[in-house]
Coordinates of C-alpha atoms in Angstrom, one line a residue:
M132 CA 71.5 58.4 66.5
S133 CA 67.8 57.6 67.0
P134 CA 65.7 60.0 69.1
T135 CA 65.1 57.1 71.6
T136 CA 68.8 56.5 71.9
L137 CA 69.4 60.3 72.5
K138 CA 66.7 60.5 75.2
T139 CA 68.1 57.5 77.0
R140 CA 71.5 59.1 77.0
L141 CA 69.9 62.4 78.3
M142 CA 68.1 60.6 81.0
T143 CA 71.1 58.4 82.0
A144 CA 73.3 61.6 82.1
A145 CA 70.7 63.5 84.2
A146 CA 70.4 60.9 86.6
A147 CA 74.1 60.7 87.2
I148 CA 74.2 64.4 87.8
A149 CA 71.5 64.1 90.5
V150 CA 72.8 61.0 92.1
T151 CA 76.5 62.2 92.4
A152 CA 75.4 65.8 93.3
P153 CA 75.9 65.8 97.3
I154 CA 79.0 63.4 97.1
A155 CA 81.1 66.1 95.3
T156 CA 81.7 68.2 98.5
A157 CA 81.0 67.3 102.0
S158 CA 77.8 68.9 103.1
T159 CA 78.5 70.3 106.4
A160 CA 77.6 74.0 107.8
F161 CA 76.7 75.7 110.9
A162 CA 72.8 76.1 110.4
A163 CA 69.8 76.4 112.5
G164 CA 70.0 73.3 114.7
F165 CA 72.0 71.0 112.3
A166 CA 69.4 71.4 109.3
L167 CA 70.8 72.5 106.1
K168 CA 68.0 74.5 104.1
E169 CA 70.4 75.4 101.3
Q170 CA 68.9 72.9 98.7
S171 CA 67.6 75.1 95.9
V172 CA 69.3 78.4 94.8
S173 CA 66.1 79.7 93.0
G174 CA 64.4 79.2 96.4
Q175 CA 67.1 80.8 98.3
G176 CA 66.5 84.2 96.3
T177 CA 62.9 84.4 98.1
A178 CA 64.5 83.0 101.5
Y179 CA 62.8 79.8 100.5
A180 CA 59.2 81.6 100.8
G181 CA 56.9 79.6 98.2
V182 CA 59.1 76.7 97.7
T183 CA 56.5 74.3 99.0
A184 CA 54.1 75.7 96.4
G185 CA 56.6 75.6 93.6
G186 CA 57.1 79.3 93.6
N187 CA 60.9 79.0 92.7
G188 CA 59.7 77.5 89.2
D189 CA 62.1 74.4 88.8
A190 CA 62.7 71.0 90.0
S191 CA 64.6 71.7 93.1
S192 CA 61.3 72.6 94.8
M193 CA 60.7 68.6 95.0
F194 CA 63.0 68.5 98.0
Y195 CA 60.5 70.6 99.9
N196 CA 57.3 69.1 98.5
P197 CA 57.5 66.2 95.8
A198 CA 54.0 67.1 94.5
T199 CA 55.8 70.2 92.8
M200 CA 57.1 67.7 90.2
G201 CA 53.7 68.1 88.6
L202 CA 54.7 71.6 87.4
V203 CA 57.6 70.1 85.5
T204 CA 57.2 69.7 81.7
G205 CA 59.4 67.1 79.8
I206 CA 62.9 66.2 81.3
E207 CA 64.4 68.7 83.7
V208 CA 67.8 68.4 85.5
V209 CA 68.7 70.9 88.3
Q210 CA 72.3 71.2 89.7
T211 CA 72.8 73.6 92.6
A212 CA 75.9 74.5 94.9
T213 CA 75.8 77.0 97.6
G214 CA 78.8 78.4 99.4
V215 CA 78.1 78.7 103.2
I216 CA 80.6 81.4 104.9
V217 CA 80.2 80.9 108.5
K218 CA 81.6 83.0 111.3
S219 CA 80.7 81.6 114.9
K220 CA 83.7 83.3 117.0
V221 CA 84.1 82.7 120.6
D222 CA 83.9 86.4 122.1
S223 CA 84.6 85.5 125.6
A224 CA 84.9 82.2 127.8
S225 CA 85.6 81.0 131.2
A226 CA 85.6 77.5 132.8
T227 CA 85.9 76.3 136.5
R228 CA 85.8 73.0 138.1
A229 CA 82.8 72.2 140.3
R230 CA 82.9 73.9 143.7
R231 CA 83.1 70.5 145.4
L232 CA 86.6 70.2 143.5
G233 CA 87.8 73.2 144.6
G234 CA 86.3 75.6 141.8
T235 CA 89.5 76.2 140.5
S236 CA 90.0 77.7 136.9
I237 CA 90.5 75.1 133.8
S238 CA 93.4 75.8 132.0
G239 CA 93.7 76.1 128.2
N240 CA 92.7 78.3 125.3
A241 CA 89.8 80.7 126.2
S242 CA 89.9 82.4 122.7
P243 CA 89.7 79.5 120.0
G244 CA 88.5 82.1 117.6
D245 CA 86.2 80.9 114.6
I246 CA 84.9 77.3 115.6
A247 CA 82.7 76.8 112.5
Q248 CA 83.9 75.7 109.0
D249 CA 82.9 77.0 105.6
A250 CA 81.5 74.6 103.2
I251 CA 79.9 74.0 99.6
V252 CA 76.5 72.6 99.9
P253 CA 75.5 70.8 96.6
A254 CA 72.2 69.3 95.5
G255 CA 70.9 67.7 92.4
Y256 CA 67.4 66.9 90.9
F257 CA 66.1 65.0 87.9
V258 CA 62.5 64.8 86.9
Y259 CA 60.9 62.8 84.1
S260 CA 57.5 63.2 82.5
I261 CA 56.0 60.2 81.6
N262 CA 52.9 61.9 80.6
D263 CA 51.2 65.3 81.4
D264 CA 50.0 64.0 84.6
L265 CA 52.6 61.5 85.8
K266 CA 56.3 62.4 86.8
V267 CA 59.0 60.5 88.4
G268 CA 62.1 62.0 89.8
L269 CA 65.3 61.5 91.9
S270 CA 67.0 64.0 94.4
A271 CA 70.1 63.9 96.0
N272 CA 71.0 66.2 99.0
G273 CA 72.8 66.6 102.2
P274 CA 69.8 67.9 104.4
W275 CA 71.6 67.7 107.8
G276 CA 75.2 68.5 108.9
L277 CA 77.5 70.6 111.1
V278 CA 81.2 70.8 112.0
T279 CA 82.3 72.7 114.9
D280 CA 86.0 72.6 116.2
Y281 CA 87.5 74.4 119.3
G282 CA 91.0 72.7 119.2
D283 CA 92.1 70.1 121.7
N284 CA 93.4 72.6 124.5
W285 CA 90.4 74.9 124.8
I286 CA 88.9 75.4 128.3
G287 CA 85.6 73.8 127.4
R288 CA 87.3 70.6 126.2
Y289 CA 85.4 68.3 128.7
H290 CA 82.1 69.3 127.1
G291 CA 83.4 68.8 123.5
I292 CA 86.2 69.5 121.0
R293 CA 85.0 68.6 117.6
S294 CA 81.6 67.7 116.4
D295 CA 81.1 66.5 112.8
L296 CA 77.9 65.3 111.1
R297 CA 77.4 64.7 107.5
T298 CA 74.4 63.0 105.7
Y299 CA 73.6 62.0 102.1
N300 CA 70.1 61.6 101.2
F301 CA 68.7 60.1 97.9
S302 CA 64.9 60.2 97.2
P303 CA 63.2 58.4 94.4
S304 CA 59.9 60.3 93.8
V305 CA 56.6 60.3 92.1
S306 CA 53.9 62.9 91.5
Y307 CA 50.4 62.4 89.9
R308 CA 47.8 65.2 88.8
I309 CA 44.4 63.7 89.8
N310 CA 42.5 66.6 88.5
P311 CA 43.3 70.0 87.2
M312 CA 43.3 71.4 90.8
I313 CA 45.2 68.8 92.6
T314 CA 48.6 67.0 92.2
L315 CA 49.8 64.5 94.8
G316 CA 53.3 63.3 95.6
G317 CA 55.4 61.0 97.3
G318 CA 59.0 59.6 97.8
V319 CA 61.3 57.4 99.8
Q320 CA 64.2 58.7 101.7
I321 CA 67.4 56.6 101.8
Q322 CA 69.9 58.4 104.0
Y323 CA 73.3 57.7 105.1
A324 CA 74.7 59.4 108.2
K325 CA 78.3 59.7 109.5
A326 CA 79.4 61.3 112.6
K327 CA 82.7 62.1 114.4
L328 CA 82.8 63.4 118.0
S329 CA 85.8 64.1 120.3
Q330 CA 86.0 65.5 123.7
A331 CA 88.4 65.3 126.7
S332 CA 87.9 63.8 130.1
D333 CA 89.5 65.0 133.3
F334 CA 91.3 61.5 134.1
G335 CA 93.3 63.3 136.9
A336 CA 90.0 64.3 138.8
S337 CA 88.2 61.0 138.2
R338 CA 90.9 58.4 138.6
L339 CA 94.0 60.1 140.3
G340 CA 92.5 62.6 142.7
R341 CA 94.4 65.5 141.3
P342 CA 92.1 67.6 139.1
G343 CA 93.7 68.9 135.7
S344 CA 96.8 66.5 136.2
L345 CA 95.9 64.1 133.3
D346 CA 93.5 64.8 130.4
V347 CA 92.4 61.9 128.1
K348 CA 91.1 62.6 124.7
S349 CA 88.4 60.3 123.1
D350 CA 87.5 60.2 119.4
M351 CA 84.4 58.4 118.4
T352 CA 83.1 57.6 114.8
G353 CA 79.9 55.9 113.6
D354 CA 78.0 55.6 110.7
D355 CA 74.6 54.1 109.6
W356 CA 72.0 54.0 106.7
G357 CA 68.5 54.8 107.4
W358 CA 65.3 55.5 105.5
G359 CA 62.0 57.7 105.7
F360 CA 59.5 59.1 103.2
T361 CA 58.1 62.4 101.8
L362 CA 54.5 63.2 101.1
G363 CA 53.1 66.2 99.4
A364 CA 50.0 67.9 97.9
L365 CA 49.8 71.0 95.4
I366 CA 46.5 72.7 95.1
E367 CA 45.6 75.3 92.6
P368 CA 42.2 76.6 92.9
V369 CA 42.6 79.2 90.4
K370 CA 45.3 79.6 87.8
G371 CA 48.2 81.5 89.2
T372 CA 47.6 80.6 92.9
R373 CA 48.9 77.6 94.5
V374 CA 48.9 76.1 97.7
G375 CA 51.6 73.5 98.9
L376 CA 51.6 71.0 101.8
S377 CA 54.3 68.6 102.7
Y378 CA 55.6 66.2 105.3
R379 CA 59.1 64.9 105.5
S380 CA 59.2 62.0 107.9
A381 CA 62.0 61.5 110.6
V382 CA 64.8 59.1 109.8
K383 CA 66.3 57.0 112.4
H384 CA 69.7 55.7 112.8
T385 CA 71.8 53.6 115.1
L386 CA 75.2 54.9 114.4
T387 CA 77.8 52.1 114.9
G388 CA 81.7 52.5 115.1
T389 CA 84.8 52.8 117.5
I390 CA 86.0 54.9 120.1
S391 CA 89.8 55.4 120.7
F392 CA 91.8 57.2 123.4
T393 CA 94.9 59.1 123.6
G394 CA 96.8 60.9 126.2
L395 CA 97.3 58.0 128.7
P396 CA 100.9 57.4 129.8
A397 CA 102.3 54.1 128.5
S398 CA 101.9 52.4 131.8
L399 CA 98.2 53.0 131.7
A400 CA 97.3 52.5 128.0
G401 CA 96.1 49.3 128.2
A402 CA 93.2 50.3 130.5
L403 CA 91.5 52.0 127.9
P404 CA 91.8 50.1 124.5
S405 CA 89.8 51.0 121.4
Q406 CA 86.2 49.3 121.5
S407 CA 83.0 49.5 119.8
I408 CA 80.2 52.0 120.3
N409 CA 76.8 52.8 119.3
A410 CA 74.6 56.0 119.3
D411 CA 70.8 56.7 118.3
L412 CA 70.3 59.6 115.9
T413 CA 67.1 60.7 114.5
T414 CA 67.0 63.5 112.0
P415 CA 63.7 65.3 112.8
D416 CA 60.3 65.4 110.8
I417 CA 59.2 68.6 109.0
A418 CA 56.0 69.7 108.1
S419 CA 55.5 72.8 105.6
I420 CA 52.8 75.0 104.0
G421 CA 53.7 77.3 101.1
L422 CA 51.7 79.9 99.1
Y423 CA 52.3 81.3 95.9
H424 CA 50.0 84.0 94.0
E425 CA 50.6 85.8 90.7
V426 CA 49.4 89.4 91.2
T427 CA 50.1 90.2 87.7
D428 CA 51.6 88.2 84.8
R429 CA 54.9 89.6 86.0
W430 CA 54.6 90.0 89.7
A431 CA 54.4 87.2 92.1
V432 CA 54.1 87.0 96.0
M433 CA 54.8 84.1 98.2
A434 CA 55.1 82.9 101.8
D435 CA 56.2 79.6 103.6
V436 CA 55.9 78.2 107.2
Q437 CA 57.7 75.1 108.3
W438 CA 57.6 73.2 111.6
T439 CA 60.6 71.1 112.6
N440 CA 60.1 68.5 115.5
W441 CA 63.5 69.2 117.1
S442 CA 61.9 67.9 120.4
R443 CA 62.9 64.4 119.3
F444 CA 66.5 65.7 120.2
R445 CA 66.4 65.0 124.0
E446 CA 70.0 63.7 124.6
L447 CA 73.3 62.7 122.9
R448 CA 74.0 59.3 124.2
V449 CA 76.9 57.2 123.2
N450 CA 77.0 53.4 124.5
V451 CA 80.4 51.9 124.9
A452 CA 81.3 48.2 125.0
N453 CA 82.5 49.0 128.6
P454 CA 79.5 50.6 130.1
A455 CA 81.4 52.6 132.5
L456 CA 82.6 54.6 129.6
N457 CA 79.2 55.7 128.4
S458 CA 78.6 59.3 127.5
V459 CA 75.5 61.3 127.9
T460 CA 74.8 65.0 127.0
E461 CA 71.4 66.3 127.8
E462 CA 70.1 68.5 124.9
H463 CA 66.3 69.1 125.7
W464 CA 65.5 70.7 122.3
K465 CA 62.2 72.2 121.5
D466 CA 60.1 72.3 118.2
S467 CA 60.9 75.2 116.0
W468 CA 59.3 77.3 113.3
Y469 CA 60.4 79.0 110.1
Y470 CA 58.6 81.9 108.5
A471 CA 59.2 83.3 105.1
L472 CA 57.9 86.1 102.8
G473 CA 59.2 86.7 99.3
T474 CA 58.4 88.1 95.9
S475 CA 59.7 87.7 92.4
Y476 CA 59.3 90.1 89.3
K477 CA 59.9 89.2 85.7
V478 CA 61.7 92.2 84.2
T479 CA 61.8 90.5 80.9
D480 CA 60.7 87.1 79.5
K481 CA 64.2 86.1 80.2
L482 CA 65.2 88.0 83.4
T483 CA 63.5 87.3 86.9
L484 CA 64.5 89.0 90.2
R485 CA 63.7 87.7 93.6
A486 CA 63.9 88.8 97.2
G487 CA 62.9 87.4 100.6
V488 CA 63.0 87.6 104.2
A489 CA 62.7 85.1 107.2
F490 CA 62.7 84.3 110.8
D491 CA 64.2 80.9 111.9
K492 CA 63.3 80.2 115.6
G493 CA 66.0 78.8 117.6
S494 CA 65.5 75.2 119.0
V495 CA 67.0 75.3 122.4
D496 CA 67.1 77.6 125.5
V497 CA 70.3 78.9 126.9
E498 CA 70.1 76.6 129.9
Y499 CA 70.4 73.6 127.7
R500 CA 72.7 75.1 124.8
T501 CA 76.0 73.4 124.6
P502 CA 79.2 74.2 122.7
R503 CA 78.8 71.5 120.3
I504 CA 75.8 73.2 118.7
P505 CA 75.4 76.7 119.9
E506 CA 72.5 77.5 117.8
Q507 CA 70.2 80.7 118.2
N508 CA 67.5 82.5 116.4
R509 CA 68.3 83.7 112.8
Y510 CA 67.1 86.5 110.7
W511 CA 67.3 86.1 106.8
V512 CA 67.6 88.6 104.2
S513 CA 68.0 87.1 100.6
A514 CA 68.1 88.4 97.1
G515 CA 68.4 86.4 93.8
A516 CA 68.0 86.5 90.1
G517 CA 67.5 84.1 87.3
Y518 CA 68.2 84.3 83.5
Q519 CA 67.1 82.2 80.7
V520 CA 70.1 81.8 78.6
T521 CA 69.0 79.5 76.0
D522 CA 65.6 77.7 75.4
S523 CA 67.1 74.6 77.4
L524 CA 69.4 76.4 80.0
R525 CA 68.4 78.7 82.9
I526 CA 71.0 80.0 85.5
D527 CA 70.1 81.3 88.9
A528 CA 72.1 83.1 91.5
A529 CA 71.5 84.2 95.0
Y530 CA 72.8 85.9 98.1
S531 CA 71.7 85.7 101.6
H532 CA 72.9 87.1 104.8
V533 CA 71.9 85.5 108.1
F534 CA 71.9 87.6 111.2
I535 CA 72.4 85.8 114.4
P536 CA 72.1 87.6 117.9
K537 CA 74.8 87.1 120.6
T538 CA 74.7 83.6 121.7
S539 CA 75.6 82.1 125.2
V540 CA 76.4 79.1 126.7
A541 CA 76.0 78.9 130.4
L542 CA 76.5 75.2 132.0
T543 CA 76.8 74.5 135.6
D544 CA 78.6 71.3 137.1
D545 CA 77.3 70.3 140.6
L546 CA 78.9 66.7 140.1
T547 CA 75.4 65.2 139.4
G548 CA 73.6 64.0 136.3
A549 CA 74.9 63.1 132.9
E550 CA 77.6 65.9 132.6
A551 CA 79.1 65.4 136.1
G552 CA 82.9 66.4 136.4
R553 CA 82.8 68.5 133.2
G554 CA 83.1 71.8 134.9
N555 CA 81.2 75.0 134.7
L556 CA 81.3 76.7 131.5
N557 CA 80.4 80.1 130.3
V558 CA 81.1 81.2 126.6
D559 CA 79.7 84.2 124.4
Y560 CA 79.7 84.0 120.6
K561 CA 79.4 86.3 117.9
S562 CA 77.8 84.8 114.7
S563 CA 76.7 85.3 111.2
I564 CA 76.2 83.5 107.9
D565 CA 76.7 84.4 104.3
L566 CA 75.3 82.3 101.4
I567 CA 76.3 82.5 97.9
G568 CA 74.4 80.1 95.5
L569 CA 74.9 79.3 91.9
Q570 CA 72.2 76.9 90.1
A571 CA 71.8 75.5 86.4
K572 CA 68.6 74.1 85.1
F573 CA 68.6 72.0 82.0
T574 CA 65.3 71.0 80.1
F575 CA 65.0 68.6 77.3

């Protein structure tokens, strides 16, 4: 076999690994907002400190900054998988109807238990060096996702039962080193989004004048393709010190699909046939700055700061073919910040140890927090290790524990506004997240 044929086959195999990575397992998790940070295991070891500056040392940093592809030599393939073990348990809950409807308790399950779902979040990367200055690459990720499920009979069912968002993002990218100090990069985001939402409506109160006498459940599904871009710069003023800057654009979707209804008696089933729906969804833009500095030839320190434009998420509006059935949930999220500090130490030429801490600011105040996404501030502690198994294979592993303070939902129904008739709801949650990651890097 000729060297050219071998290289072609290697590139084809590498691209296949990167492209199929996020399809292997549904990328859903209970994360800050509905973002999934788990896109690099080597980066996870430092709580993602320094990844915008390529401090993790492999191609997975291109998700955070495409200019870091300039650090790659030859051909590199990275495959990651992160197990996300989520606990979000309803500690206490109560629900009543609006005062004008009598203020009576809403029947149902007040202890639905753990409403989050564990998941495996994979990601794949491929970078090819055209020459020392010009690199091209492809990444495949699931950057946004969530699943919460309370069960059909829980007492907050009029506010939401199940929420399921999955995204698949493919990004062809390029980087170019314009001089020994500065490398620029950019890419295109091609993103598929699919969502499923379900909730109940008190049909007895709204149509029959008998609150609680008849619940109707609605199930909505929709999907869409959207696109965006990424930009980045990597600056190395002196050898061993790097500054990374990056911007990941918002991606706008108009999800289209159907809504169906269950629970109506046969005599009324024709009143609510399945019909078309659409809903706007915009995944927010992100700006990051990362720092990486080698204190010695074995010890490095690093940091990252990330801003996420969550204030784009003002409401969750579903438009139905029959406008009388339109659904609106006010969200009123605010922009959030993520701060991370980390360090790495080369114990030997083959073994590197990492550690990091981070603070992930919540994006919604308690008066607007809903049971669909009961998110809160998060405090990260991470550790990891990388080992060079052979000249062409490196394995990384990482563990993180994410501490989440007690979270509350407190919604009031005065029979006005978008959520009229859904009832008063008070819920307390106890939550935590454990992340276990494994990554393989292949070089050719």
